[in-house]
Structure formats: C-alpha cells, structure tokens
Coordinates of C-alpha atoms and ligand atoms in Angstrom, one line a residue:
M1 CA 413.6 134.5 -224.2
N2 CA 411.7 131.6 -223.1
H3 CA 413.6 128.4 -221.8
F4 CA 413.4 126.4 -224.8
L5 CA 414.8 129.1 -227.2
R6 CA 417.6 129.9 -224.7
T7 CA 418.5 126.2 -224.5
A8 CA 418.4 125.8 -228.2
S9 CA 420.8 128.8 -228.6
M10 CA 423.1 126.9 -226.2
S11 CA 422.5 123.4 -227.7
A12 CA 426.1 123.0 -229.3
I13 CA 426.7 119.8 -231.1
T14 CA 429.6 117.8 -229.8
I15 CA 431.8 115.5 -232.0
Q16 CA 430.6 112.7 -229.8
Q17 CA 426.9 113.4 -230.6
H18 CA 427.9 113.8 -234.3
I19 CA 429.8 110.6 -234.5
L20 CA 427.0 108.8 -233.1
S21 CA 424.8 110.0 -235.9
E22 CA 427.3 109.0 -238.5
Q23 CA 427.4 105.7 -236.5
Q24 CA 423.8 104.9 -238.1
R25 CA 425.8 104.8 -241.5
F26 CA 427.5 101.6 -240.5
P27 CA 425.1 98.9 -239.5
G28 CA 426.3 96.2 -237.1
A29 CA 429.1 98.7 -236.0
S30 CA 427.3 98.3 -232.4
G31 CA 429.0 101.7 -231.3
E32 CA 432.4 100.3 -231.6
F33 CA 433.1 102.7 -234.4
S34 CA 432.0 105.7 -232.3
F35 CA 434.1 104.3 -229.6
L36 CA 437.1 104.2 -231.7
L37 CA 436.6 107.7 -233.0
S38 CA 436.3 109.0 -229.2
G39 CA 439.6 107.4 -228.7
I40 CA 441.2 109.7 -231.2
T41 CA 439.4 112.8 -229.9
L42 CA 440.6 111.8 -226.4
A43 CA 444.2 111.7 -227.7
T44 CA 444.1 114.6 -229.6
K45 CA 442.7 116.7 -226.4
K46 CA 445.7 115.4 -224.4
I47 CA 448.3 116.2 -227.4
Q48 CA 446.9 119.8 -227.5
A49 CA 447.2 120.4 -223.8
Q50 CA 450.9 119.7 -224.2
V51 CA 451.4 121.5 -227.6
R52 CA 449.8 124.6 -226.0
R53 CA 452.3 124.3 -223.1
A54 CA 455.2 123.3 -224.8
G55 CA 457.3 126.5 -224.1
L56 CA 456.5 126.1 -220.3
T57 CA 457.3 122.4 -219.5
Q58 CA 460.7 122.0 -220.9
I59 CA 459.2 119.7 -223.2
L60 CA 460.7 121.4 -226.5
G61 CA 463.9 120.1 -227.8
S62 CA 464.7 116.7 -229.0
A63 CA 464.1 113.5 -227.1
G64 CA 467.5 112.7 -228.1
N65 CA 466.9 109.9 -230.6
E66 CA 465.8 109.4 -234.2
N67 CA 462.4 108.0 -235.5
V68 CA 462.2 105.5 -238.5
Q69 CA 462.4 108.5 -240.8
G70 CA 465.9 109.3 -239.5
E71 CA 464.3 112.5 -238.2
T72 CA 465.3 113.7 -234.6
Q73 CA 462.3 113.0 -232.5
Q74 CA 461.0 115.9 -230.6
K75 CA 459.8 115.0 -227.1
L76 CA 456.3 116.0 -228.1
D77 CA 456.6 113.5 -231.1
V78 CA 457.0 110.9 -228.6
Y79 CA 454.4 112.1 -226.2
A80 CA 451.8 112.4 -229.1
N81 CA 452.6 108.9 -230.2
E82 CA 452.2 107.5 -227.0
A83 CA 448.8 109.4 -226.4
M84 CA 447.4 107.9 -229.8
I85 CA 448.5 104.5 -228.9
D86 CA 447.3 104.4 -225.2
S87 CA 444.0 105.9 -226.4
L88 CA 443.4 103.2 -229.2
A89 CA 445.2 100.2 -228.4
M90 CA 442.7 99.1 -225.7
R91 CA 439.5 99.8 -227.6
G92 CA 438.9 96.3 -228.2
S93 CA 437.6 96.9 -231.8
V94 CA 441.2 98.1 -232.9
G95 CA 443.4 95.2 -234.1
V96 CA 446.4 96.9 -235.7
L97 CA 448.0 100.5 -235.4
A98 CA 450.6 102.0 -237.7
S99 CA 452.3 105.2 -236.8
E100 CA 454.7 107.4 -238.6
E101 CA 456.8 107.1 -235.3
D102 CA 457.0 103.3 -235.4
E103 CA 458.8 101.4 -237.9
H104 CA 456.4 98.4 -237.7
A105 CA 452.7 98.0 -237.4
I106 CA 451.6 97.5 -233.8
V107 CA 449.2 94.4 -233.0
C108 CA 446.8 95.4 -230.2
P109 CA 445.8 93.0 -227.4
N110 CA 442.6 91.5 -228.6
E111 CA 441.6 88.3 -226.7
E112 CA 438.3 87.7 -228.1
G113 CA 440.0 87.9 -231.7
D114 CA 437.1 90.1 -233.0
A115 CA 439.0 93.3 -233.8
K116 CA 437.4 95.0 -236.7
Y117 CA 439.5 98.1 -237.4
A118 CA 443.0 99.3 -238.4
V119 CA 444.1 103.0 -237.6
V120 CA 447.0 104.7 -239.3
F121 CA 448.3 107.8 -237.9
D122 CA 450.8 110.5 -237.7
P123 CA 450.7 111.7 -234.1
L124 CA 452.4 115.2 -234.7
D125 CA 452.8 116.0 -238.2
G126 CA 455.2 119.0 -239.0
S127 CA 456.7 118.6 -235.5
S128 CA 459.9 120.4 -236.7
N129 CA 457.7 123.7 -236.4
I130 CA 457.1 123.0 -232.6
D131 CA 459.9 125.0 -231.2
V132 CA 459.0 128.1 -233.3
N133 CA 455.3 128.0 -232.5
V134 CA 454.1 127.2 -236.0
S135 CA 450.8 125.1 -236.3
V136 CA 451.3 121.5 -236.2
G137 CA 448.8 118.5 -236.7
T138 CA 447.7 115.1 -235.9
T139 CA 446.4 112.9 -239.2
F140 CA 444.3 109.7 -239.0
S141 CA 443.1 107.1 -241.3
I142 CA 440.8 104.2 -240.4
F143 CA 440.3 100.8 -242.2
R144 CA 438.2 97.7 -241.8
R145 CA 440.1 94.7 -241.4
P146 CA 440.5 92.8 -244.8
D147 CA 438.3 89.7 -244.9
D148 CA 441.3 87.4 -244.9
A149 CA 443.5 89.3 -242.6
C150 CA 444.6 88.0 -239.2
L151 CA 446.6 89.6 -236.5
S152 CA 449.6 87.4 -237.3
D153 CA 450.0 89.6 -240.5
P154 CA 449.2 93.2 -239.3
D155 CA 450.6 94.7 -242.4
R156 CA 447.7 93.3 -244.5
W157 CA 445.5 95.4 -242.2
V158 CA 447.1 98.8 -243.2
L159 CA 448.5 98.3 -246.6
Q160 CA 445.2 99.2 -248.2
P161 CA 444.3 101.6 -251.0
G162 CA 443.1 104.8 -249.6
N163 CA 439.7 104.2 -251.4
R164 CA 439.1 101.7 -248.5
Q165 CA 439.5 104.2 -245.6
I166 CA 436.0 104.2 -243.7
A167 CA 437.0 107.4 -242.0
A168 CA 440.0 109.8 -242.1
G169 CA 440.9 113.2 -240.6
Y170 CA 443.0 115.5 -239.0
V171 CA 443.5 117.8 -236.0
V172 CA 445.2 121.2 -236.7
Y173 CA 446.8 122.7 -233.4
G174 CA 446.6 126.4 -234.7
S175 CA 445.2 129.5 -233.2
S176 CA 442.5 127.2 -232.1
T177 CA 442.2 123.3 -232.1
V178 CA 440.2 122.1 -235.0
M179 CA 439.4 118.5 -235.9
V180 CA 438.0 117.7 -239.5
Y181 CA 436.8 114.4 -240.3
T182 CA 434.7 112.4 -242.8
C183 CA 433.1 109.0 -242.5
G184 CA 432.5 109.1 -246.2
N185 CA 429.4 111.4 -245.7
G186 CA 430.8 114.8 -246.2
V187 CA 433.5 116.6 -244.1
H188 CA 432.8 118.3 -240.8
G189 CA 434.9 120.4 -238.4
F190 CA 434.9 120.9 -234.8
T191 CA 436.5 123.4 -232.9
L192 CA 437.8 122.7 -229.1
D193 CA 436.2 124.7 -226.5
P194 CA 438.9 124.8 -223.8
N195 CA 436.5 126.0 -221.4
V196 CA 434.3 122.8 -221.8
G197 CA 437.0 120.4 -222.9
A198 CA 434.9 119.3 -225.9
F199 CA 435.2 119.4 -229.7
I200 CA 432.1 121.5 -230.9
L201 CA 430.5 121.5 -234.4
S202 CA 431.8 124.7 -236.0
H203 CA 432.0 123.7 -239.7
E204 CA 429.2 121.6 -241.0
H205 CA 429.4 119.9 -244.5
M206 CA 432.7 121.7 -245.4
T207 CA 433.1 122.2 -249.2
M208 CA 436.5 123.4 -250.8
P209 CA 435.9 126.4 -253.1
R210 CA 435.8 125.4 -256.7
Q211 CA 438.8 127.9 -257.4
G212 CA 441.1 129.7 -254.7
S213 CA 443.7 132.4 -254.8
Y214 CA 446.6 130.7 -253.0
Y215 CA 449.3 128.3 -254.4
S216 CA 451.4 126.4 -251.8
V217 CA 454.6 124.8 -252.7
N218 CA 458.2 125.0 -251.2
E219 CA 459.7 127.1 -253.8
A220 CA 463.2 126.6 -252.6
Y221 CA 463.0 123.2 -254.6
S222 CA 461.8 124.8 -257.7
N223 CA 465.1 123.8 -259.7
D224 CA 464.5 120.1 -258.5
F225 CA 460.9 119.7 -259.5
P226 CA 460.3 118.0 -262.7
S227 CA 459.7 120.8 -265.4
H228 CA 455.9 120.6 -265.8
F229 CA 455.4 121.5 -262.1
G230 CA 457.5 124.7 -262.3
D231 CA 455.9 125.4 -265.7
Y232 CA 452.4 125.2 -263.9
I233 CA 453.5 127.4 -261.1
Q234 CA 454.5 130.0 -263.5
H235 CA 451.3 129.7 -265.3
V236 CA 449.5 130.3 -262.1
R237 CA 451.8 133.3 -261.3
N238 CA 451.1 134.8 -264.7
G239 CA 447.5 135.1 -264.0
K240 CA 446.6 132.4 -266.6
L241 CA 443.7 131.0 -264.3
G242 CA 441.8 134.2 -264.5
R243 CA 443.1 135.7 -261.0
S244 CA 446.0 136.8 -259.3
Y245 CA 447.5 134.3 -256.7
S246 CA 449.4 134.7 -253.5
S247 CA 452.0 132.2 -252.4
R248 CA 451.5 130.5 -248.8
Y249 CA 453.7 127.7 -247.5
I250 CA 454.0 126.9 -243.9
G251 CA 455.8 123.7 -244.1
S252 CA 453.2 121.8 -241.9
L253 CA 451.0 119.6 -244.2
V254 CA 447.9 119.7 -242.0
A255 CA 448.1 123.6 -241.6
D256 CA 448.7 124.2 -245.4
F257 CA 446.0 121.9 -246.4
H258 CA 443.4 123.2 -243.8
R259 CA 443.9 126.5 -245.5
T260 CA 443.4 125.0 -248.9
L261 CA 440.2 123.3 -247.7
L262 CA 438.9 126.4 -246.4
R263 CA 439.9 129.2 -249.0
G264 CA 440.7 126.7 -252.0
G265 CA 443.8 127.0 -254.2
I266 CA 446.4 124.1 -254.6
F267 CA 449.2 122.5 -252.6
M268 CA 451.9 120.7 -254.2
Y269 CA 454.8 118.6 -252.9
P270 CA 456.5 117.3 -256.2
P271 CA 459.3 114.9 -256.4
T272 CA 462.6 116.5 -255.7
Q273 CA 466.5 115.2 -255.9
T274 CA 466.2 114.4 -252.3
H275 CA 462.9 112.6 -252.4
P276 CA 462.5 111.3 -256.1
E277 CA 459.4 109.4 -254.6
G278 CA 458.0 112.5 -253.0
K279 CA 458.5 113.3 -249.3
L280 CA 454.9 113.0 -247.9
R281 CA 453.9 109.6 -246.6
L282 CA 451.1 107.8 -248.5
L283 CA 449.4 105.9 -245.7
Y284 CA 449.1 108.8 -242.8
E285 CA 449.5 112.0 -244.8
A286 CA 448.4 111.8 -248.4
N287 CA 445.4 109.3 -247.8
P288 CA 443.6 111.0 -244.8
I289 CA 444.0 114.5 -246.7
A290 CA 442.9 112.9 -250.0
M291 CA 439.7 111.6 -248.6
I292 CA 439.0 114.8 -247.0
A293 CA 439.7 116.9 -250.2
E294 CA 437.6 114.4 -252.3
Q295 CA 434.5 114.6 -249.7
A296 CA 434.7 118.3 -249.9
G297 CA 434.7 118.5 -253.6
G298 CA 438.4 118.9 -254.3
I299 CA 441.0 116.7 -256.1
A300 CA 444.2 114.8 -254.8
T301 CA 446.7 113.0 -257.1
D302 CA 450.6 112.2 -256.9
G303 CA 450.8 114.3 -260.0
S304 CA 449.2 111.9 -262.2
R305 CA 447.2 109.2 -260.5
R306 CA 444.4 109.5 -257.9
I307 CA 446.0 109.3 -254.3
L308 CA 443.0 106.9 -253.0
D309 CA 443.6 104.5 -256.0
L310 CA 447.5 103.9 -255.0
Q311 CA 448.2 100.4 -253.7
P312 CA 450.6 100.6 -250.8
N313 CA 453.6 98.2 -250.6
A314 CA 455.3 99.6 -247.3
I315 CA 454.0 101.5 -244.1
H316 CA 456.2 104.4 -244.8
Q317 CA 455.9 104.7 -248.4
R318 CA 456.3 108.4 -249.8
T319 CA 454.3 109.9 -252.7
P320 CA 454.3 113.2 -254.4
L321 CA 451.0 115.1 -253.5
V322 CA 449.1 117.6 -255.5
V323 CA 445.8 118.5 -253.8
G324 CA 443.3 121.5 -254.3
S325 CA 440.4 123.0 -255.7
E326 CA 438.7 121.6 -258.9
V327 CA 440.0 124.6 -261.3
E328 CA 443.4 124.5 -260.2
M329 CA 443.6 120.7 -260.5
R330 CA 441.9 120.4 -263.6
E331 CA 444.0 122.8 -265.4
F332 CA 447.2 120.9 -263.9
E333 CA 445.8 117.6 -265.2
S334 CA 444.7 118.8 -268.4
N335 CA 447.6 121.1 -269.6
F336 CA 450.6 120.2 -267.4
C337 CA 450.5 116.5 -266.3
P338 CA 452.5 114.6 -268.9
A339 CA 450.6 111.5 -268.5
N340 CA 447.3 113.5 -269.7
S341 CA 448.3 116.2 -271.7
G342 CA 450.3 114.1 -274.3
Ligands
P6P1 P1 459.7 120.8 -246.4 C1 456.5 118.1 -242.0 O1 457.9 117.4 -241.9 C2 456.1 117.4 -243.5 O2 456.2 116.0 -243.4 C3 454.8 118.1 -243.9 O3 454.0 118.4 -242.6 C4 455.2 119.3 -244.5 O4 454.2 119.5 -245.6 C5 456.5 118.9 -245.3 O5 457.1 117.9 -244.2 C6 457.4 120.1 -245.3 O6 458.6 119.6 -245.8 O7 460.7 119.9 -247.2 O8 459.2 121.7 -247.4 O9 460.4 121.4 -245.2

C-alpha cells in the first residue's frame, strides 16, 4: 500500500477537526465556539477517566451531602460538576453556566464583558447507577446570550426555549465513551479512543430509524401514569404498530435515549404522583435530548407539546418527556394524546 493510501486509512477525524468545520456555520464566531466545545470534550475526558476507575479509587459512595434536587450527591457528581465548571468558566466566551448540581446560575469571570454564550449541563446524569456499574452520562446545551441580557441577570441567559439552542449533546459512559452532538446541522457521534485520548468520528450524520422495536418506560409507575400512557403502552405490546416490541429501561436517561437514537422506538417518562410535572429536567435533560432527536429525524414532546417550544421559568424546572421514532410518536400523538385525539 502506498504512503498516501496508508495515511488515508489512518486519517481518523477527531471531534476538534469536526467542530472546526462546524464552526464555519457561525460567521463571526472567530473560533470561540469551537474553543467552548473543546472545553466540554476536555471535561468529559476527565470525567470518563474517573468513571472508569470509580471502583478503584474509593470515589464510590456519597459525598455525604445533598444537591438542589434533594438527591444524595455521589462523589463523582461533585467531581464531574467541578470538571465541567473548571473547563468552561475560564473560556472567556462563556458568561453563564447552569448545572443540575448548583441551585443558581453561575456567572463566569469576564473582564471584557464580551461573553457570548451560556452552557447548561447535567454533569453526571443517572449517577445513582454509578455504584452498580451501569452507564451514566453528561448532557449539555449551549445558548447565545439574549441581546438584552447582562451578567447581572444570569437567569435570562439560560431560561430560553430549547429551540434557541445553538448546540446540544451528551456523552454516554458505557462499554465505550461516546459523545453525540449537534450544532443544528445533523447529529454526529464520536467514540473516545483511550489509546490516543481523542474522540474519533464514528457515527457521522446519525439518523433515528423511522420505527424501532423497543419501548422504554419505568413500568413500576404504570398505575400512576395518566391513563392514555398506559393505554398506549398496551397498544404497542399488543402489536398494533405492526411488529412485536421489547421493553428496555436502564434508568439512565442518556443510555436509554442513546439506544433509542440508534435503534429507534420510544422513551417515555410520563407524569407520576411523585412527579406530577414529570421527573426529568427541561433545561439540561429534555432540551439537549430533544434537539438531538429532532436533528436525527425523531420527535420529542412533553406528552402533547414540542419540548423545544417550552418556555422555562426556572433552571431546575421538570417536564414529562416522550421521545422517539416518527412512527411510534405519531401513533401516540394521533390516537392517544388527549390534546390531539379529541
Ligand atoms: P426512575 C436519573 O436519576 C434520571 O434523572 C434519568 O437519568 C433517568 O431517566 C431517570 O432519572 C430514572 O428515573 O424514576 O425511573 O428511577
């Protein structure tokens, strides 16, 4: 094999190279946007290094306190949160951060006053699965500063509807570490090569199958769900969508959604008695997932309204989430959603 062929076969595309090519779509971004995204990739490499060693470094177990959600913070939650903040706060172009682990938005040091972006994230989603070695994930969502927003009112930077995200994505720490992101120009996946320490393009232009063969819901709460959700699940179970389905539920949103993105099907977290507004958080769980889903040809609602059109009023606001393939989602919307089916 001649040199060029050999080189070509080795020329993997790193996420940095891909981000730079995406950068061209943001005139005037002058490299700040790609620098911001590289801050996220750096943080997630640090997080995955700890997730991979959790059982070895006594990092398991709770940090002994609770986060704003009233959930016991795992030490890895704290580490992951600090990794994201440390990697993003000093990027210059970032003015405001909002994290699942912090009650209030974080204003970043910005002497020039020219910060353009806000980043919202869940540093380690599904962390209750850490000690049992089940996949967990990091989610992120990036907004431009609203024209009339200033750093004295940080909430204005992040309380934007998901349709204003300029980029969103997640990292799933599973059998391999995969980052999936979109800048509004399709969905692309990168697998971390631990030998090189780089995210390498492994899934270009990801599209969700029009129909899958999995439904994903915590069936322990079936008696709690509004009846149309249970009716729909029974409809799917009875083969009314033209095929048999399997149930898959990991209890880690990023992992459950990643399977739905790759294999199709439907994921549902309906309202329950414990969480009548839904359990999942709009800003840093539903919104990034919904942007990825729509960019890949899927659909994401709160059971009746498009997730990306919801106007948030609070950073930790919760929402029901129904997300998945076109066939399953249209069937739910047309024949089971009270708002549409009359
Ligand atoms: P349940 C993890 O705590 C999380 O926020 C999501 O990652 C996951 O989809 C959901 O909660 C699981 O909730 O009530 O089924 O355990």
